[in-house]
XYZ file of C-alpha atoms in Angstrom:
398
model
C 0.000 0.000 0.000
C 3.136 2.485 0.877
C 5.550 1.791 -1.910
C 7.633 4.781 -0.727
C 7.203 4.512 3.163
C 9.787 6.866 3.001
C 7.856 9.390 1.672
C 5.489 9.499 3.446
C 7.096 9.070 7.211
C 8.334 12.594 5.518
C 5.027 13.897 5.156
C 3.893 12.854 8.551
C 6.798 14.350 10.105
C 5.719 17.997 8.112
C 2.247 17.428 9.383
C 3.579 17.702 12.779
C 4.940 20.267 12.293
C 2.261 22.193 10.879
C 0.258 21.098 13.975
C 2.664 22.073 16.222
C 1.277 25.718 17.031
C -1.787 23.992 18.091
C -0.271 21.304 19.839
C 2.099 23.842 21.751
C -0.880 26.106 23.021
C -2.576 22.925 23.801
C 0.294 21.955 26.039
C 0.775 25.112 27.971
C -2.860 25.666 28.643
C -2.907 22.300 30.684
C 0.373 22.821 31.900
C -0.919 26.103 33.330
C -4.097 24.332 34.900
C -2.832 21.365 36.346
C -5.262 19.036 38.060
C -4.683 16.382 40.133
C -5.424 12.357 39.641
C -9.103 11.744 38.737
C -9.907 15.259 38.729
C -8.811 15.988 35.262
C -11.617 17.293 33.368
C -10.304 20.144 32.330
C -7.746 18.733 30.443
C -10.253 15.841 29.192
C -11.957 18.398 27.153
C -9.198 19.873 26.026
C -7.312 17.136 24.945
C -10.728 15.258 22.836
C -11.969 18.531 21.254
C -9.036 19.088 18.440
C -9.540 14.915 18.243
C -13.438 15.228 17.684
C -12.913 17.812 15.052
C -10.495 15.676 13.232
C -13.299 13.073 12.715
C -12.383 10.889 15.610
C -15.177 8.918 17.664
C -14.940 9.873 20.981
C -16.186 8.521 24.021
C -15.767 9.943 27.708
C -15.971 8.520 30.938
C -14.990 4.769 30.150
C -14.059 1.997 32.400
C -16.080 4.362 35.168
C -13.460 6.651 35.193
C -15.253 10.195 34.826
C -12.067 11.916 32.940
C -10.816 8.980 31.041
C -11.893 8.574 27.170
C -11.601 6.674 23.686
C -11.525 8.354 20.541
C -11.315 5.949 17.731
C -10.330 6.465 13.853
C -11.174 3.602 11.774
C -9.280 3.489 8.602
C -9.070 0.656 5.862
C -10.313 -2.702 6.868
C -7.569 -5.856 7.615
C -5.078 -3.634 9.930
C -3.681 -3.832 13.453
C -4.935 -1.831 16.119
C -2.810 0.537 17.609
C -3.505 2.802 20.855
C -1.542 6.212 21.854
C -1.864 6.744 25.370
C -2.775 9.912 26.972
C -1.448 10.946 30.632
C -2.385 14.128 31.964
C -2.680 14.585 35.695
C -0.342 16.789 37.944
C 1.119 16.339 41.069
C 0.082 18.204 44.535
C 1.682 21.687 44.482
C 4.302 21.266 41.690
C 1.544 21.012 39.116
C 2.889 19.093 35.808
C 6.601 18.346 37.517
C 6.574 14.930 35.437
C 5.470 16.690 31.996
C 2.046 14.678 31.730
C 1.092 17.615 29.686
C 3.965 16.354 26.998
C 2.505 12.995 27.080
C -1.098 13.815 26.360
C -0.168 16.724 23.717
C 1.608 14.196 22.124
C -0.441 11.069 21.536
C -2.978 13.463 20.278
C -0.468 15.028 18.252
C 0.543 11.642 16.554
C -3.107 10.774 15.943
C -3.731 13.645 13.942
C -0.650 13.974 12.108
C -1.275 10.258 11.120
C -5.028 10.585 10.319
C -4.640 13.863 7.724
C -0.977 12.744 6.453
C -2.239 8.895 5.404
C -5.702 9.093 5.087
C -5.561 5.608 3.561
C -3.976 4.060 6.543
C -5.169 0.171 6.764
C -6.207 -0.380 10.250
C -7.573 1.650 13.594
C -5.861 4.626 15.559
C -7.430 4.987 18.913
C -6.013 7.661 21.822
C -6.915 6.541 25.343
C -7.313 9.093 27.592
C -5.835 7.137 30.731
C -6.258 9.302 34.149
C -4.485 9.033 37.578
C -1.188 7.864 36.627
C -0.142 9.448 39.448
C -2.036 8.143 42.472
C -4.877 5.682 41.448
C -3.633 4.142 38.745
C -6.227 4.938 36.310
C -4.220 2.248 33.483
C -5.125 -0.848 35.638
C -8.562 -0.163 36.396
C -8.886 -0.082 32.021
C -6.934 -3.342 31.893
C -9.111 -4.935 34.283
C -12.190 -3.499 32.290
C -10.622 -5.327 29.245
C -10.107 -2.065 27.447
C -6.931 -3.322 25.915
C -7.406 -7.077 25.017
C -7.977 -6.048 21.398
C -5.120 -3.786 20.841
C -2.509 -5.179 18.697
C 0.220 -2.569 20.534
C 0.455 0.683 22.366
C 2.657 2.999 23.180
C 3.374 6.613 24.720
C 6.410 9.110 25.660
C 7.421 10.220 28.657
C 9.853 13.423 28.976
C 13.631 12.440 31.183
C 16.859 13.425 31.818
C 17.592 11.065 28.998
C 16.655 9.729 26.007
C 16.071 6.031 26.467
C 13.733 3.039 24.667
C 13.872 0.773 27.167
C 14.056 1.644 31.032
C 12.353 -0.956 32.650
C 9.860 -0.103 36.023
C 9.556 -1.181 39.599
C 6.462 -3.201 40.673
C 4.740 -0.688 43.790
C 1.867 -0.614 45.688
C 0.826 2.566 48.261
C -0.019 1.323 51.840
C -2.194 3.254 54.013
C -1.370 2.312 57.822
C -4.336 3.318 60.472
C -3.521 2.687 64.267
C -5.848 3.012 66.517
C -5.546 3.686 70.439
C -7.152 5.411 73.713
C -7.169 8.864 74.202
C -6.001 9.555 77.907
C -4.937 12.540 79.525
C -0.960 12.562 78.741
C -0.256 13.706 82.383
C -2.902 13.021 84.779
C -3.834 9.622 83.051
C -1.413 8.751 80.727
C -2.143 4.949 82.460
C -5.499 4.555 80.624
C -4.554 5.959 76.897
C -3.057 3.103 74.329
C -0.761 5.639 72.061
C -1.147 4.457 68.218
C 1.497 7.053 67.589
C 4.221 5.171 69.614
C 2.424 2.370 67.677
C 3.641 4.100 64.788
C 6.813 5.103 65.232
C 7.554 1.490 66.182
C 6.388 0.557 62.966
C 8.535 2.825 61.102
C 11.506 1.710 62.981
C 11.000 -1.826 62.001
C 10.543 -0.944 58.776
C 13.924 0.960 58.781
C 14.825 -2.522 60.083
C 14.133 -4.409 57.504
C 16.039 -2.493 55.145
C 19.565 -4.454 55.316
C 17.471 -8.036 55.086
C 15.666 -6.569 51.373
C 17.014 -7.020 47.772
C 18.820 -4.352 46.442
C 15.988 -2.993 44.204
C 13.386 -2.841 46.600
C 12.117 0.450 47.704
C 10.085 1.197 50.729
C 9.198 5.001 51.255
C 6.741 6.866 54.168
C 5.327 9.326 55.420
C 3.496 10.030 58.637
C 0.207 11.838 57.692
C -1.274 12.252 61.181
C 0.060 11.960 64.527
C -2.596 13.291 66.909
C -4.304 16.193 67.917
C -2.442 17.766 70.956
C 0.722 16.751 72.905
C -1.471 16.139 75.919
C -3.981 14.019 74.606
C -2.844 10.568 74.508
C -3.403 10.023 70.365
C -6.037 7.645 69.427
C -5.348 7.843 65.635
C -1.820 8.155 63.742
C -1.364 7.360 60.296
C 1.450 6.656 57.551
C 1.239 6.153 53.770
C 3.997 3.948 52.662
C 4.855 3.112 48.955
C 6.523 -0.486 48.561
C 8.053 -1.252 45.251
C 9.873 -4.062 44.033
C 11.485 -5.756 40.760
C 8.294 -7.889 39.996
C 4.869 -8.356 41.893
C 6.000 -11.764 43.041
C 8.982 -10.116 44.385
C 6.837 -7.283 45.708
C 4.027 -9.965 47.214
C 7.358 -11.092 49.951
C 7.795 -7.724 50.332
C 4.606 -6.577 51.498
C 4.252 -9.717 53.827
C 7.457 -8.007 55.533
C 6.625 -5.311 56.298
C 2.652 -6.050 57.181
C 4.389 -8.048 59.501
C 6.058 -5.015 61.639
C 3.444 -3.308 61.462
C 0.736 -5.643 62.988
C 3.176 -6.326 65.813
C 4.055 -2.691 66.131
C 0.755 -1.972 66.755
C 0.168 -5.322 69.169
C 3.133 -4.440 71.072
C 1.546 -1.533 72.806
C -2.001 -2.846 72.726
C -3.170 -0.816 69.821
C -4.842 -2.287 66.776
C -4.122 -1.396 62.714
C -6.321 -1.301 59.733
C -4.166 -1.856 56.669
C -5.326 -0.431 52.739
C -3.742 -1.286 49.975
C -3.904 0.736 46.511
C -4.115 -1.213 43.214
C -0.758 -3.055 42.349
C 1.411 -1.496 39.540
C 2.902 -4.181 37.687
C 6.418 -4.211 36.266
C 6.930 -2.889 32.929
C 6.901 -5.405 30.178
C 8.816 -3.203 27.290
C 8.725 -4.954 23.733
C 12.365 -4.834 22.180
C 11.081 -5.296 18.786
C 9.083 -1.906 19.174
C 11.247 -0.142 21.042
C 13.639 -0.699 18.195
C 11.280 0.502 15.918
C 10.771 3.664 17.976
C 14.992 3.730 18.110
C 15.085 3.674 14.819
C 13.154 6.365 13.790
C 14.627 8.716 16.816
C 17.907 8.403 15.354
C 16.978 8.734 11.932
C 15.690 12.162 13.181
C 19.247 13.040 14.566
C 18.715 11.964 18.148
C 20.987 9.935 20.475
C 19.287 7.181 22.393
C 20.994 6.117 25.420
C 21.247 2.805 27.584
C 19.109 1.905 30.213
C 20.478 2.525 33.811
C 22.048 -1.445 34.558
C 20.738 -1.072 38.410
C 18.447 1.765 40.412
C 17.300 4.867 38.176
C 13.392 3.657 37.545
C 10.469 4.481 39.522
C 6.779 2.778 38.393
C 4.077 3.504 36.276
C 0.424 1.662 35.963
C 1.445 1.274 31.945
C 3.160 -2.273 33.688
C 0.448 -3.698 33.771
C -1.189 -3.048 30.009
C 2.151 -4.413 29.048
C 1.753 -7.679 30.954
C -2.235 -7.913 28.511
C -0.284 -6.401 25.519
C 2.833 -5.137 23.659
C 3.713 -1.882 24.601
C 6.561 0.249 24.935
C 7.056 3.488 27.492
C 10.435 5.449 26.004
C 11.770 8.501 26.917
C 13.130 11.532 25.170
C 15.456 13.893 26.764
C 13.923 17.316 28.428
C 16.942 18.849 30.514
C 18.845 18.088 33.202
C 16.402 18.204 35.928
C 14.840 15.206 37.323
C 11.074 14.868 37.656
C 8.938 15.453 40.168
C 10.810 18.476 41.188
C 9.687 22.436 40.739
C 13.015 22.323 38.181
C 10.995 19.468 36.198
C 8.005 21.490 35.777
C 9.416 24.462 34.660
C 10.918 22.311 31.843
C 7.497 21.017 30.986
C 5.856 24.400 30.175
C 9.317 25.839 28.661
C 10.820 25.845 25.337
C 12.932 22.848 25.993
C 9.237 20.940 26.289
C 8.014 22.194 23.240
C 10.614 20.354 21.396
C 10.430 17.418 23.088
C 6.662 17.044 22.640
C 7.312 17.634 18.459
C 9.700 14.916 18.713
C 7.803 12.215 21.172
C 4.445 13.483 18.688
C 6.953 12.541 15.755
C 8.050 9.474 17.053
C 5.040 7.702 18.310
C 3.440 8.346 14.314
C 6.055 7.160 12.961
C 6.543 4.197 14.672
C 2.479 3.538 14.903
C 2.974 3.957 10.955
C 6.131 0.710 10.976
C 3.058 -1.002 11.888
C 0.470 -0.064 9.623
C 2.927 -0.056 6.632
C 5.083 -3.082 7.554
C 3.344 -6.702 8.399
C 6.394 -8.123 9.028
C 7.101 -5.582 12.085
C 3.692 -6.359 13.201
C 4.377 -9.756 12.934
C 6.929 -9.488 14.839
C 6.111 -7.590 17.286
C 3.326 -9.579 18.229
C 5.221 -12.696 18.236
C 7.766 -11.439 20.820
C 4.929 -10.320 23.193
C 3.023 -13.866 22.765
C 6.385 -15.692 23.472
C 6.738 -13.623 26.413
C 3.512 -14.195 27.500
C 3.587 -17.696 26.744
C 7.025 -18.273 29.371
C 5.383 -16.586 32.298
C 1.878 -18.521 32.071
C 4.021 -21.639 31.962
C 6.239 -20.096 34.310
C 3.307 -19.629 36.777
């Protein structure tokens, strides 16, 4: 169908560039109205309406998620299906410090450069507006909805210190630890209060424990979020939010047995009692080499430098782990600045120049690559082969 694919990855990478007024205004108006997980409506509407006028089918508020949405292309019959995710929530006070308001600019920006430059395209485009990345994990509560069992491959772009096509991601899971005491009067009574802040802070010292006795990638982060009311008052309620994150969710499974360990008996030891809530369960990332290469490929053949992988620490987690575990997908990264995310430094990036021309090139890159797989059947082919094998030696694994 593309005798000169050549050709026309040229043209797509022009329409980007036509869009890319658009697509820059686009990005700073979210950028300057960030909103935090599941609240993004704002940027919702703002991402679907230039989709909608495009010709796109769009649908809001799937999977029960109020600011999550679909919008579907459908182009010739006999094609793969191939989804561009959208991020867009902030973080509290530092607004869009890990340049969500790249990654949503972008996959829109991709769609519609691939829609108007190759009209003809055999197959479906969809954009999936996926909230709560964040805190909530909007990704997994789609998976489990089945949103992505007939998607042949996705794929989005997050902005980093470095340009890389396959950094891998920690299996996590956020904790939410609840003692519970007796108020007593700290002086005149101290006898008849049950402190679940010493409760606490016993837990959090056995965690600290633990720490020499874990693997080397494990992470285990807190954060006391209430510790009483009044030094005199004996406290009846202190809590702490922990975030546990290992190399897989088997790995992570030992690790959260650990540590719910201390924490029961922290809160036995002094008579006190704990209520234990778990967030969803981010799953490690599951990045297809075949597509990532593909994605490589057309990065350098714009000029840019992809770099290796950290060998050991360097990752964090993101809920696009677990659509890679139903699904190939790939998560790169193209280089920003020299400021790490979730930092004030991060966010100024995001809305800055330097973002701008990261989101043409991420917008560039994810067409292109989406357009391997339209044009080439081979790539497809092989690209799905590499995620059935995978999938194939953990079910047999399990």
């Amino acid at each position: 169908m593309y005798p000169d694919p050549a050709h026309m990855k040229q043209k797509i990478k022009e329409t980007v560039d036509r869009l890319d007024p658009d697509l820059r205004e686009l990005s700073l108006r979210i950028h300057a109205n960030p909103e935090l997980s599941f609240q993004e409506v704002q940027a919702q509407q703002w991402l679907t309406e230039p989709l909608e006028a495009a010709g796109f089918q769009v649908e809001k508020g799937i999977s029960g998620l109020d600011t999550s949405f679909r919008a579907v292309w459908e182009g010739q019959t006999g094609g793969p299906t191939i989804a561009l995710l959208a991020e867009y929530d902030a973080l509290p006070r530092i607004g869009h410090a890990c340049g969500h308001n790249l990654i949503g600019t972008s996959a829109v920006g991709a769609a519609l450069a691939l829609k108007e430059a190759c009209p003809d395209l055999p197959g479906r485009i969809i954009v999936l507006g996926t909230p709560a990345e964040e805190e909530g994990g909007g990704k997994i509560i789609m998976v489990n909805d089945g949103v992505f069992n007939e998607i042949d491959a996705v794929m989005m772009c997050h902005p980093q210190q470095k340009t890389m096509v396959l950094r891998g991601a920690l299996a996590c899971v956020d904790a939410t630890f609840t003692f519970h005491g007796k108020q007593a009067h700290a002086a005149s009574s101290p006898e008849k209060g049950i402190s679940a802040l010493d409760a606490l802070v016993n837990a959090y010292a056995g965690i600290n424990s633990l720490r020499p006795y874990l693997k080397d990638d494990v992470r285990v982060n807190g954060i006391i979020t209430k510790g009483g009311d009044a030094p005199n008052v004996v406290p009846e309620l202190a809590e702490a939010v922990y975030i546990l994150r290992a190399k897989t969710v088997e790995e992570l499974k030992v690790v959260m047995d650990k540590v719910y360990r201390v924490v029961r008996y922290a809160a036995e030891g002094v008579g006190a009692t704990v209520d234990i809530t778990e967030g969803l369960i981010y799953a490690e990332r599951n990045n297809n080499k075949t597509l990532a290469g593909l994605f490589q490929q057309n990065l350098e053949d714009m000029g840019i430098e992809v770099h290796d992988p950290p060998q050991t620490g360097g990752v964090g987690s993101s809920d696009i782990g677990n659509v890679s575990q139903i699904t190939a997908a790939i998560h790169p990264y193209i280089r920003l600045g020299d400021a790490t995310t979730h930092t004030p430094e991060f966010a100024r990036l995001a809305g800055a120049e330097e973002g701008m021309i990261e989101l043409n090139r991420a917008a560039k890159a994810l067409a292109l690559t989406a357009f391997d797989l339209y044009a080439d059947k081979a790539a497809l082919r092989q690209v799905r082969d590499e995620f059935e094998a995978w999938k194939q030696q953990k079910d047999e694994g399990c």
